[in-house]
Coordinates of C-alpha atoms and ligand atoms in Angstrom, one line a residue:
X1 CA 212.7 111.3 129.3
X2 CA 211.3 114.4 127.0
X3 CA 208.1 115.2 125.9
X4 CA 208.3 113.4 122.9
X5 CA 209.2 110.3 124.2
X6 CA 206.7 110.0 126.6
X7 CA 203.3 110.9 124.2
X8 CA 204.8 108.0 121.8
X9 CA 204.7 105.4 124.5
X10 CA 201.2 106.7 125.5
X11 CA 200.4 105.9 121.9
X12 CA 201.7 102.7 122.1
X13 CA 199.5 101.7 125.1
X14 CA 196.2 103.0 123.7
X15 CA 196.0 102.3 119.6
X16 CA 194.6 105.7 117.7
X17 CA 193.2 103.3 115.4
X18 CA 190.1 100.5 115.1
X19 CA 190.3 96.9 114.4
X20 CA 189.9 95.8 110.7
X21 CA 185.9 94.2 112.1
X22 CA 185.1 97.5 114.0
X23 CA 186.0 99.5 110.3
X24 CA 183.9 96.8 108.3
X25 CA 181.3 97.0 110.8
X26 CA 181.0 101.0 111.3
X27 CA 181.0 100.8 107.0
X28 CA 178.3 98.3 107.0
X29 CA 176.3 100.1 110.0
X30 CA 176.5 103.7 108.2
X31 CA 175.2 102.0 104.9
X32 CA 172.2 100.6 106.4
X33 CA 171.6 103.7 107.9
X34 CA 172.0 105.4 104.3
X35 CA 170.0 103.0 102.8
X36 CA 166.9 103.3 105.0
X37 CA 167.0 106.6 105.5
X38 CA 166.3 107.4 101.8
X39 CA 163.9 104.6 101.3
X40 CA 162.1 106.4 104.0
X41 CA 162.0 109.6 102.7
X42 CA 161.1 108.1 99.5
X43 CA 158.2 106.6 101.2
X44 CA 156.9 110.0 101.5
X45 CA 157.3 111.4 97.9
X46 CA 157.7 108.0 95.8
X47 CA 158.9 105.0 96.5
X48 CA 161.2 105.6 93.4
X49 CA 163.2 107.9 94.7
X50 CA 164.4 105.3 97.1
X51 CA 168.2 105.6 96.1
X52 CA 169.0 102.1 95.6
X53 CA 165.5 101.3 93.9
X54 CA 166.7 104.1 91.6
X55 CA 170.0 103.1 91.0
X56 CA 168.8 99.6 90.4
X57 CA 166.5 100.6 87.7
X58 CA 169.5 103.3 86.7
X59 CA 171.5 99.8 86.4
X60 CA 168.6 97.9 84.4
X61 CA 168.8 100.7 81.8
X62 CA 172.6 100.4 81.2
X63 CA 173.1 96.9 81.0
X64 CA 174.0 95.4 77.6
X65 CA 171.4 93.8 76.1
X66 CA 173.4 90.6 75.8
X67 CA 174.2 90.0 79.6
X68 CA 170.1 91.7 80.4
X69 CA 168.6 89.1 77.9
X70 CA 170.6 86.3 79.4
X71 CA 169.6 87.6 83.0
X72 CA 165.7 87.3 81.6
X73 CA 165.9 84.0 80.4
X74 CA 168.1 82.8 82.8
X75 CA 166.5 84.2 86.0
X76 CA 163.0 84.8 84.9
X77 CA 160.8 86.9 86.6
X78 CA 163.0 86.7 89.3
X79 CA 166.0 88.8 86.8
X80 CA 165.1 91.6 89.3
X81 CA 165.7 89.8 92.8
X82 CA 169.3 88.7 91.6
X83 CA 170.1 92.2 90.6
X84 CA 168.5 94.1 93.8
X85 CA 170.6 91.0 96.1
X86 CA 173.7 91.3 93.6
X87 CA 173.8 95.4 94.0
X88 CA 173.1 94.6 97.9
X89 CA 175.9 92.0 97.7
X90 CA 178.6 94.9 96.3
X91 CA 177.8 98.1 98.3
X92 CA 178.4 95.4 101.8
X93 CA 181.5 94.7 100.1
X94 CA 182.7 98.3 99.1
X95 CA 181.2 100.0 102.8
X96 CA 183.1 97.3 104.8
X97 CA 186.6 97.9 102.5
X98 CA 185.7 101.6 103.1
X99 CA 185.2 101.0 106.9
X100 CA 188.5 99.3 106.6
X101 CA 190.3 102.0 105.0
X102 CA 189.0 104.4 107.5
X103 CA 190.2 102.8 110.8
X104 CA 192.7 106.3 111.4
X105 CA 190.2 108.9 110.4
X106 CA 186.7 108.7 109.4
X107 CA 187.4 110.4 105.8
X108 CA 188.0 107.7 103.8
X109 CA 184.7 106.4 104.7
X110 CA 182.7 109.7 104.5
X111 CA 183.8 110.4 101.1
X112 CA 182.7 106.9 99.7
X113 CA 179.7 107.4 101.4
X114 CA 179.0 111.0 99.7
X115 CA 180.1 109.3 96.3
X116 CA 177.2 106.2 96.9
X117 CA 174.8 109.5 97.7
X118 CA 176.0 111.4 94.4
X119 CA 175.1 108.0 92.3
X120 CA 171.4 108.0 94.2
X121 CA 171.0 111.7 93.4
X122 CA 172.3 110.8 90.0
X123 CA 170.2 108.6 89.6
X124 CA 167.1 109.5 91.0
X125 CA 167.5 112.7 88.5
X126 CA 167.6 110.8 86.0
X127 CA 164.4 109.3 86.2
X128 CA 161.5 110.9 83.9
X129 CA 158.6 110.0 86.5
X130 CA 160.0 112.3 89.4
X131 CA 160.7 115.7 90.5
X132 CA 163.4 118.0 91.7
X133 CA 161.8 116.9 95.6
X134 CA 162.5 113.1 95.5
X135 CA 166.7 114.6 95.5
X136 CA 165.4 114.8 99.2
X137 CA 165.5 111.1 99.5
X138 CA 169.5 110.2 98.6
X139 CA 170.0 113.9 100.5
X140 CA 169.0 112.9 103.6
X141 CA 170.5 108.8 102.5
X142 CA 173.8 110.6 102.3
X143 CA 173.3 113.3 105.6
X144 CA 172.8 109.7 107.7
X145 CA 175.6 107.8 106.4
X146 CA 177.6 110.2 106.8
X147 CA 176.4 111.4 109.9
X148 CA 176.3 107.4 111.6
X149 CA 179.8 106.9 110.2
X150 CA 181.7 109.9 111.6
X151 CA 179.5 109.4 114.7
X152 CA 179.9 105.9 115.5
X153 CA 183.8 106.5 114.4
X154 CA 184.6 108.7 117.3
X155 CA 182.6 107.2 119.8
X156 CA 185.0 103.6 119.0
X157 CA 188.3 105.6 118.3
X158 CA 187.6 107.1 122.2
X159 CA 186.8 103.8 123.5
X160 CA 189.8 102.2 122.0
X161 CA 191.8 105.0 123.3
X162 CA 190.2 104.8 126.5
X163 CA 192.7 104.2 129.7
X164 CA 191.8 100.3 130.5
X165 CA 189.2 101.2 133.8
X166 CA 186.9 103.2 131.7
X167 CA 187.2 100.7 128.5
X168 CA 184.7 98.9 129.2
X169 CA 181.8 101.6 129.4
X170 CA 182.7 103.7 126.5
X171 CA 182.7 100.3 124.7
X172 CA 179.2 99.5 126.0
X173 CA 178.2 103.0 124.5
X174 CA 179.5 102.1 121.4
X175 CA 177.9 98.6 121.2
X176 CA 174.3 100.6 122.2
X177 CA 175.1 103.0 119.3
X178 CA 175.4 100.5 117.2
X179 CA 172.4 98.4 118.4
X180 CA 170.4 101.8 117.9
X181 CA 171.5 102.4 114.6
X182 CA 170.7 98.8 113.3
X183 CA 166.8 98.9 114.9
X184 CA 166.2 102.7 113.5
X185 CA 167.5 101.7 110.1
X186 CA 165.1 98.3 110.1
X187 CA 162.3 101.1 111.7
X188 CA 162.8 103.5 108.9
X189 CA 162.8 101.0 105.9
X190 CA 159.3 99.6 107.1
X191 CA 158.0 102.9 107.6
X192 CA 159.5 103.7 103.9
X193 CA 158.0 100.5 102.8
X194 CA 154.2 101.1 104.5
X195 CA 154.2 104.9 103.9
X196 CA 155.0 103.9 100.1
X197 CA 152.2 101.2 100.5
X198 CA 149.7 104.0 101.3
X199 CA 150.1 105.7 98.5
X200 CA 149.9 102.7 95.8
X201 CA 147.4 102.3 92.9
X202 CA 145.2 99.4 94.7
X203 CA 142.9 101.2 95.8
X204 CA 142.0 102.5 92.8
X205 CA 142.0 100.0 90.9
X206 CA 139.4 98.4 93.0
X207 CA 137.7 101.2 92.9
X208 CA 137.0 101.1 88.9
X209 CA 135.2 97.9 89.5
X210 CA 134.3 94.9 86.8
X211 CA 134.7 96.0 83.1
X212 CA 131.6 95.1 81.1
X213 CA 132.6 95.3 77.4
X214 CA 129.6 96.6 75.1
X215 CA 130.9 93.7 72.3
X216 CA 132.3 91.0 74.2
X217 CA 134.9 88.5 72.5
X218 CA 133.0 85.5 71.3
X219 CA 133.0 82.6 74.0
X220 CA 136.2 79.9 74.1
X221 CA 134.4 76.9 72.6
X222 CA 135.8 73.9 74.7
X223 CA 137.9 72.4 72.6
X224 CA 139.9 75.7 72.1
X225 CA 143.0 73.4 74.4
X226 CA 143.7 70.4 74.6
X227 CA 144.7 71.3 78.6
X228 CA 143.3 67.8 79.7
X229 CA 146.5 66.3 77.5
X230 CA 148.6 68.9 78.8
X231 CA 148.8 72.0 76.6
X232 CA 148.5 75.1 78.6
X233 CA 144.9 76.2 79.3
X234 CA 143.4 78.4 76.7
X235 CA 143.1 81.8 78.3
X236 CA 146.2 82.5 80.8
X237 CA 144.6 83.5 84.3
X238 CA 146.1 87.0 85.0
X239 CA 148.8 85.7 87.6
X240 CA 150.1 83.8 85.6
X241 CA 150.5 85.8 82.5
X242 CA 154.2 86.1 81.7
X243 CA 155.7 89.5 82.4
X244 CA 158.5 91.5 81.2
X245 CA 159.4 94.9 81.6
X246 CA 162.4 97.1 82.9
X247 CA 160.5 98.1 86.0
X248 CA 162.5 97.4 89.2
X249 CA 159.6 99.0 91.2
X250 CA 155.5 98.8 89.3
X251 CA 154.6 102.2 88.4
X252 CA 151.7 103.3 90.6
X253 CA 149.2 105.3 88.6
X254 CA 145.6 106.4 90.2
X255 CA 143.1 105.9 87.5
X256 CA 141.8 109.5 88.4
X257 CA 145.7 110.9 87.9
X258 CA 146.3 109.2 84.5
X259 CA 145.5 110.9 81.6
X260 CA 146.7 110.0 77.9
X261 CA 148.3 112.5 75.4
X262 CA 148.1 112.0 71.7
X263 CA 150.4 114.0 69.6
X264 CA 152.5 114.9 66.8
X265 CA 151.8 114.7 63.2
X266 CA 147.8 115.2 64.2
X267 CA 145.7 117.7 62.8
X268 CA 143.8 117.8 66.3
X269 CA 146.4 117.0 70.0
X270 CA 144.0 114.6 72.1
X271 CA 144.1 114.1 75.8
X272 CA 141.9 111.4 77.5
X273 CA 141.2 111.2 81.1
X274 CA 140.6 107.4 82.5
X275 CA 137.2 107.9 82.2
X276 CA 136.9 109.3 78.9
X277 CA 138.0 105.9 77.7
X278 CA 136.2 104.1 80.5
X279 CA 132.8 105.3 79.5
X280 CA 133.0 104.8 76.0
X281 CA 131.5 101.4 74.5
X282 CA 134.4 98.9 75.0
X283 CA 135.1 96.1 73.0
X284 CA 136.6 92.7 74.4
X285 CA 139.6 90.7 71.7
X286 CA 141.1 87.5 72.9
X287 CA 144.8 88.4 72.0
X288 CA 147.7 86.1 72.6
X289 CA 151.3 88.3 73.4
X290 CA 154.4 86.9 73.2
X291 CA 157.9 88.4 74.1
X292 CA 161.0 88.8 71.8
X293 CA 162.9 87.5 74.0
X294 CA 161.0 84.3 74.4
X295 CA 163.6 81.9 73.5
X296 CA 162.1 78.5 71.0
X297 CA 160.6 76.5 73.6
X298 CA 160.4 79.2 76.1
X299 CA 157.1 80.6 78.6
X300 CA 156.9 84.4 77.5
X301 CA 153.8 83.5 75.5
X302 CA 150.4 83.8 76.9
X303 CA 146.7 84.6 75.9
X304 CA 144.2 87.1 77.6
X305 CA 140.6 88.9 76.8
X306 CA 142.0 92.3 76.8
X307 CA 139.2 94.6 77.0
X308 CA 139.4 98.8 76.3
X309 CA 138.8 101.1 72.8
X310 CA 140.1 100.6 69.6
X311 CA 144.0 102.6 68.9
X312 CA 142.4 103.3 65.7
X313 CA 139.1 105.5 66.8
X314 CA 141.5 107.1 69.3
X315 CA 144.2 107.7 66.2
X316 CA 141.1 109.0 63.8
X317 CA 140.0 111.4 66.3
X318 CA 143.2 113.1 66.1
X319 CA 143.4 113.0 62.7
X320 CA 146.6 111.3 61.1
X321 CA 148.6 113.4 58.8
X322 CA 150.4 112.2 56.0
X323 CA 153.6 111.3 56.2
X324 CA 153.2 109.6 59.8
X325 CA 155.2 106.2 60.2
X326 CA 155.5 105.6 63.7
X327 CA 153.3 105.1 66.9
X328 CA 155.6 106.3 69.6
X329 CA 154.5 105.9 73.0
X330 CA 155.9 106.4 76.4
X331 CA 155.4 105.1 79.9
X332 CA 154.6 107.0 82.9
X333 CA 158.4 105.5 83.9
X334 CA 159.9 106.7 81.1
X335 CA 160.1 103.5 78.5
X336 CA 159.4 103.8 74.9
X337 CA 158.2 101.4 72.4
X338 CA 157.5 102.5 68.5
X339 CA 154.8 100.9 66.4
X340 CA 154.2 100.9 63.1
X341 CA 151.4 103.8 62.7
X342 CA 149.9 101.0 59.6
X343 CA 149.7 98.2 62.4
X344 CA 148.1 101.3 65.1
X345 CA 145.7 102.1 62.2
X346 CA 144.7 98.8 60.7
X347 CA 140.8 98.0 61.9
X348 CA 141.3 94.1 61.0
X349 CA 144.1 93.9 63.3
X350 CA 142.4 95.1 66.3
X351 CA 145.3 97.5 67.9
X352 CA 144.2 98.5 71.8
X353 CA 144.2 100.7 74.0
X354 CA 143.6 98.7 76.9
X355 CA 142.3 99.2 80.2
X356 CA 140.9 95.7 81.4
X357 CA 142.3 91.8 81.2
X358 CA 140.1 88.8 81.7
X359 CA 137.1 90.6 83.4
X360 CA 139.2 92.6 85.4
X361 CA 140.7 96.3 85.3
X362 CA 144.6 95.5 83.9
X363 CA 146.6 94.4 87.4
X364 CA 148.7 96.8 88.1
X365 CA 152.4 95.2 86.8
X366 CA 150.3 95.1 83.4
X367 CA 149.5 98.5 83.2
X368 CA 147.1 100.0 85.5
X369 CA 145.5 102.3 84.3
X370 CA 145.8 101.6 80.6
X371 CA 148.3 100.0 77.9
X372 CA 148.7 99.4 74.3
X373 CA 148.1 96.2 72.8
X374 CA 148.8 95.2 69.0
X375 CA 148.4 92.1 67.9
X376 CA 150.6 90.5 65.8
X377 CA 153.9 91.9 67.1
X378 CA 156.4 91.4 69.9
X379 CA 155.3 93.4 73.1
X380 CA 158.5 95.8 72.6
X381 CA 157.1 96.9 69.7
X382 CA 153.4 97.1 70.7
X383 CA 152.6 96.6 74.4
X384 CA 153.6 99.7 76.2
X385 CA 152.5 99.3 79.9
X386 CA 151.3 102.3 82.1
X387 CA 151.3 103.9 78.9
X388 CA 150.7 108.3 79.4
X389 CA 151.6 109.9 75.9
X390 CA 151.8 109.1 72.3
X391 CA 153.4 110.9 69.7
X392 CA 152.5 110.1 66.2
X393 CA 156.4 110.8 64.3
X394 CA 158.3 109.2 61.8
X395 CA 161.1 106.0 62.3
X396 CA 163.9 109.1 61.7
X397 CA 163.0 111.2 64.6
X398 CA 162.6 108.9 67.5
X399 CA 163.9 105.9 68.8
X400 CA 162.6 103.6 71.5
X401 CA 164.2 102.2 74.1
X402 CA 165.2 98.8 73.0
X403 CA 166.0 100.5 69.6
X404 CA 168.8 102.1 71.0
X405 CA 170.4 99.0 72.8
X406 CA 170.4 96.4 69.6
X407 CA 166.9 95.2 68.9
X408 CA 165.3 95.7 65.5
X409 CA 163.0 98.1 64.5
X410 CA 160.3 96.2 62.5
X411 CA 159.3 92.8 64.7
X412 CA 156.1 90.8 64.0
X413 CA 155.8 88.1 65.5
X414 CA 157.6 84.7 64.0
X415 CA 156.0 81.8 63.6
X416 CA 156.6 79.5 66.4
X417 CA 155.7 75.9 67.9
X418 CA 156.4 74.5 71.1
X419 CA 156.2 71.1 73.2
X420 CA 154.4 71.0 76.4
X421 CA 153.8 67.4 76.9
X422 CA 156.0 65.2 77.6
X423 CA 158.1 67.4 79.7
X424 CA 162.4 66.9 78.1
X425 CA 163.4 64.0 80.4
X426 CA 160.3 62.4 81.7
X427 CA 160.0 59.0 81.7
X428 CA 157.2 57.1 79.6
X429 CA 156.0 53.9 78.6
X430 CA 157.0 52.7 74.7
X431 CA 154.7 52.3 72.6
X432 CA 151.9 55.3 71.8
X433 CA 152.6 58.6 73.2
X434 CA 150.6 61.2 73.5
X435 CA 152.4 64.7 72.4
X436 CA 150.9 67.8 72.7
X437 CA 151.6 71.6 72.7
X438 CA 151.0 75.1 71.5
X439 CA 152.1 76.9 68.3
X440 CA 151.7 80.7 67.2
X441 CA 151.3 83.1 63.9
X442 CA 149.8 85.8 65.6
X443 CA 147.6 88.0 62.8
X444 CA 148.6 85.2 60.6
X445 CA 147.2 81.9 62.0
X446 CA 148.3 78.8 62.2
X447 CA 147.7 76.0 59.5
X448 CA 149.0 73.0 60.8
X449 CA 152.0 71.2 63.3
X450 CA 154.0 68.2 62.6
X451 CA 155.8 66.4 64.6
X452 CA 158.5 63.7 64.6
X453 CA 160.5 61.1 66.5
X454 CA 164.3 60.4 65.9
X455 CA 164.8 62.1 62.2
X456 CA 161.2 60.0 61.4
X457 CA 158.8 60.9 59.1
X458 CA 156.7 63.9 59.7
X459 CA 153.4 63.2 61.5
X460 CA 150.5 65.9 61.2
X461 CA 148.6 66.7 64.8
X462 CA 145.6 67.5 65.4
X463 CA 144.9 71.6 65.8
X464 CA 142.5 72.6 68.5
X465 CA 139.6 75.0 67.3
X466 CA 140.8 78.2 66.2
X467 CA 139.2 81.3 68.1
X468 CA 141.0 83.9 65.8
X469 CA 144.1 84.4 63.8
X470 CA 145.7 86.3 66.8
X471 CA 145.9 83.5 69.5
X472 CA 147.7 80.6 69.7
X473 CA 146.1 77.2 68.8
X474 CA 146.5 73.9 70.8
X475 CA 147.7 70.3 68.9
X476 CA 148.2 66.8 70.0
X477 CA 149.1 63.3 68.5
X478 CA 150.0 60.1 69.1
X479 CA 153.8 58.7 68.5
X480 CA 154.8 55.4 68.3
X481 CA 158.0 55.1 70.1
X482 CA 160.3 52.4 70.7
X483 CA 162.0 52.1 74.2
X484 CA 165.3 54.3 74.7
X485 CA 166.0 57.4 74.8
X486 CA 164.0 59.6 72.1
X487 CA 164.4 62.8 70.7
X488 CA 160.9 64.8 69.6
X489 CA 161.0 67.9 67.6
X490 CA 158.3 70.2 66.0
X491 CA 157.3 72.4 63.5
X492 CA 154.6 75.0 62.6
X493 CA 153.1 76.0 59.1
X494 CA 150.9 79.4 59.3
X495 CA 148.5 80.9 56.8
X496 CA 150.9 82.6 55.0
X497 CA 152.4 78.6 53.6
X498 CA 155.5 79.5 55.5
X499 CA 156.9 76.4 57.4
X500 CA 159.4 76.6 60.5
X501 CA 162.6 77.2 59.7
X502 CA 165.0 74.3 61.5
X503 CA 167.8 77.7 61.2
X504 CA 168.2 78.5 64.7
X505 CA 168.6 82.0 65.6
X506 CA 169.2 83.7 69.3
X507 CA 166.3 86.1 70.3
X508 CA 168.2 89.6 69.6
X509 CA 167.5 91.3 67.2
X510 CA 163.9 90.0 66.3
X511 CA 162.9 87.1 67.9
X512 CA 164.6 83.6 68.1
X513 CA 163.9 81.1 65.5
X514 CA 164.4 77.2 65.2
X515 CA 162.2 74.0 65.7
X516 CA 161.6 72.9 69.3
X517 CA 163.2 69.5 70.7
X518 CA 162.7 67.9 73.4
X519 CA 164.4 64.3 74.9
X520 CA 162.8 61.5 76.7
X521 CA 163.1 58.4 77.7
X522 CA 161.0 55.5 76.5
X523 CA 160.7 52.5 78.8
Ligands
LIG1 N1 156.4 100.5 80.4 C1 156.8 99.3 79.9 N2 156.0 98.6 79.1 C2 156.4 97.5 78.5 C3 157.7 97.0 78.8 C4 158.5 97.7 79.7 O1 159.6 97.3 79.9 N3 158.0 98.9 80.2 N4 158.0 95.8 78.2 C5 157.4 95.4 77.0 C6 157.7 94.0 76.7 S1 159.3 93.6 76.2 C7 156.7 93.0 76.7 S2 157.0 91.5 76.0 C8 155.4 93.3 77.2 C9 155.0 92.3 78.3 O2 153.8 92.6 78.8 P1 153.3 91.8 80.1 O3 154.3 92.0 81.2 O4 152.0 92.3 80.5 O5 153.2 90.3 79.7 O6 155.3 94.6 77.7 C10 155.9 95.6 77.0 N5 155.5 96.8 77.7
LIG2 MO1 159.3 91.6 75.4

């Protein structure tokens, strides 16, 4: 027997290469490794350089705005858990085929692993709110998935290879490695996570206290909602105020580091400090906000007493020049939203810059330290949150972020009415029901609602008081109903004599349109 011979039935005895569960597992292991290495890192710069937070939000920003609006209305608030468990969901899968492919030699695996680590970097650069340091976070993500991979790999390719006395040990070292590598990853994400919690805005926004508005809003007069007969209340409570934004991760922003730029086409560049807009005399407007992609029917709609200076005092200080169209403002995370510069300027309108929300400095997924708010037009367009610069321009030489992914330019709100009692398949006794709901015309006010049962004649409802043409306004009737199964629609008229259109219309580009209908059943 030659050399040859006898080193390939050496071979045979002791397998040069892993199982298909140790490759999934050493793929899985050195991504968890990866992973928690860079959200610790990040901990220490910001927790948005955490590579998968980063390429999460590098994800939000390149979805089509077909499949991101379905994800809103579809998931809610919670749009941004299915995407952080769907993104988990595909790197398992990808490290555990890459732990498969490597079960010879650790390359396979090391080069997906340094590809995952190129995305982070990628997109981590990408990101206008950090600097060239927070590349330290998917460095050193990259470094220990690499290094756990090729690591772990050898230590299980010598225990497989191992003659059968001394299996056993090296495979003990192996399982230990392993155990370690799972409890220092967990140990290193919560450290990422508490380091990051250190270094949050909480503390300073407690620290700016109550708001006391020099000219409050006038008082809700009780009969403002009609909540008793089950129309939402009239003023949302600030945890339940809808929220939308693109924001895998709230911006954290200390009240003592924001500051506000206002520039462009100004005869005089501004730049405000928190408490440059703090101190002044603030003013308190009960504004109701509703999103574009609010579907007919739908809960992005909600009402606040926004409290902070007036866009246009700030806008007058600067000094518009001629030729101005747009408002374009940008959040400390990069977002963009252009306003009409004639909505920004317009006094009866009431355009914000606000820093407080029902009594309270704006929680922090509002935008802490300070945001716009315009009345009268879909927050895309007029709500910018954490808001840092604004740059006074024309329509031709910027476009905001939605701008560029399908949505219109222009987009006050529409007129719109919705049901909130009875819920679309309860069950209630014939006869008189009560109905009852909400209906909107921001800046334009609403005039009446109607309502009717099975193709009926239209019945007119009673309208709660109005507190200003730039909230919503409560209604309620009775129906008379016959037992079965009934159909209820209605329909708003605002100010302007413009009724409801019955056209329904999907939310992109400018807001959905349609009468509202629920079914129950009459018994
Ligand atoms: N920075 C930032 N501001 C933003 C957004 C965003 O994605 N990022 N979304 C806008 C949209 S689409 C709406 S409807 C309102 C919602 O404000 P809210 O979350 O306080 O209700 O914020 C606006 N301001
Ligand atoms: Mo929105």
């Amino acid at each position: 027997m030659n050399a040859h011979t006898s080193r390939t039935s050496a071979s045979a005895a002791a397998p040069s290469r892993l199982t298909w569960w140790a490759g999934a597992l050493l793929g899985v292991l050195a991504l968890a490794a990866a992973l928690a290495a860079g959200h610790l890192v990040a901990g220490l710069i910001s927790i948005n350089a955490s590579p998968y937070l980063a390429v999460g939000n590098g994800a939000i920003d390149l979805t089509p705005v077909e499949l991101k609006d379905f994800a809103v209305r579809t998931f809610g608030t919670y749009d941004k858990l299915v995407l952080l468990s769907g993104m988990a969901a595909v790197l398992v899968l990808v490290a555990a085929a890459a732990g498969v492919a490597s079960r010879r030699t650790p390359v396979p695996g090391a080069v997906v692993i340094v590809g995952f680590g190129l995305v982070g970097a990628f997109a981590v650069y990408e990101r206008p709110d950090l600097t060239a340091v927070a590349l330290l976070a998917p460095l050193a993500s990259l470094i220990a998935g690499v290094a756990v991979f090729v690591g772990l790999h050898r230590l299980a390719l010598r225990s497989r290879q191992e003659k059968s006395e001394e299996q056993g040990t090296s495979r003990r070292t192996v399982l230990l490695a392993g155990a370690g590598v799972i409890v220092g990853a967990g140990a290193a994400a919560t450290a990422g996570e508490l380091l990051a919690g250190t270094r949050d805005a909480n503390a300073s926004r407690t620290a700016v206290g109550r708001l006391v508005p020099a000219r409050t809003a006038p008082p809700i007069p009780a009969d403002a909602d009609f909540a008793k007969l089950g129309t939402p209340a009239f003023l949302t409570r600030n945890r339940d105020f809808y929220r939308v934004d693109t924001a895998l991760t709230v911006p954290q922003v200390r009240a003592e580091d924001w500051s506000l730029r206002l520039h462009g086409m100004v005869g005089r560049e501004q730049r405000y400090r928190y408490s440059d807009i703090r101190d002044r005399p603030l003013v308190e407007r009960t504004i109701t906000m509703t999103c574009v992609s609010n579907e007919v029917g739908g809960t992005y709609v909600s009402t606040a007493n926004f409290v902070g200076v007036d866009l246009a005092d700030l806008l007058g200080e600067a000094g518009i020049r001629p030729g101005a169209e747009q408002l374009f403002s940008t959040s400390v995370d990069g977002w963009t939203s252009g306003s009409p510069v004639a909505a920004a300027l317009d006094r009866d309108r009431g355009a914000m810059l606000a820093i407080g929300m029902n009594g309270e400095p704006l929680p922090i997924e509002h935008g802490f330290p300070a945001r716009l708010v315009i009345p009268g037009l879909y927050g895309y367009v007029s709500a910018t949150k954490w808001v840092t610069d604004l740059e006074v321009t024309t329509w031709q030489a910027k476009q905001a972020y939605w701008l560029n992914r399908g949505w219109g330019r222009e987009a006050p709100v529409k007129t719109e009415s919705r049901i909130d009692s009875p819920k679309g398949f309860d069950t209630v006794p014939a006869g008189k029901v009560r109905v009852a709901g909400i209906a909107w015309a921001q800046h334009t006010g609403i005039e009446k609602v109607e309502v009717r049962a099975d193709n009926g004649p239209w019945q007119e409802t009673t309208l709660s008081a109005e507190v200003n043409r730039n909230t919503w306004r409560m209604w309620w009737t009775e129906l008379d109903v016959r037992p079965g199964s009934r159909q209820v629609v209605c329909r708003a008229t605002d100010k302007s004599g413009y009724t409801q259109t019955d056209q329904r219309a999907g939310t992109v580009p400018d807001g959905a349109t349609g009468w509202h209908a629920i079914t129950f059943i009459a018994q």
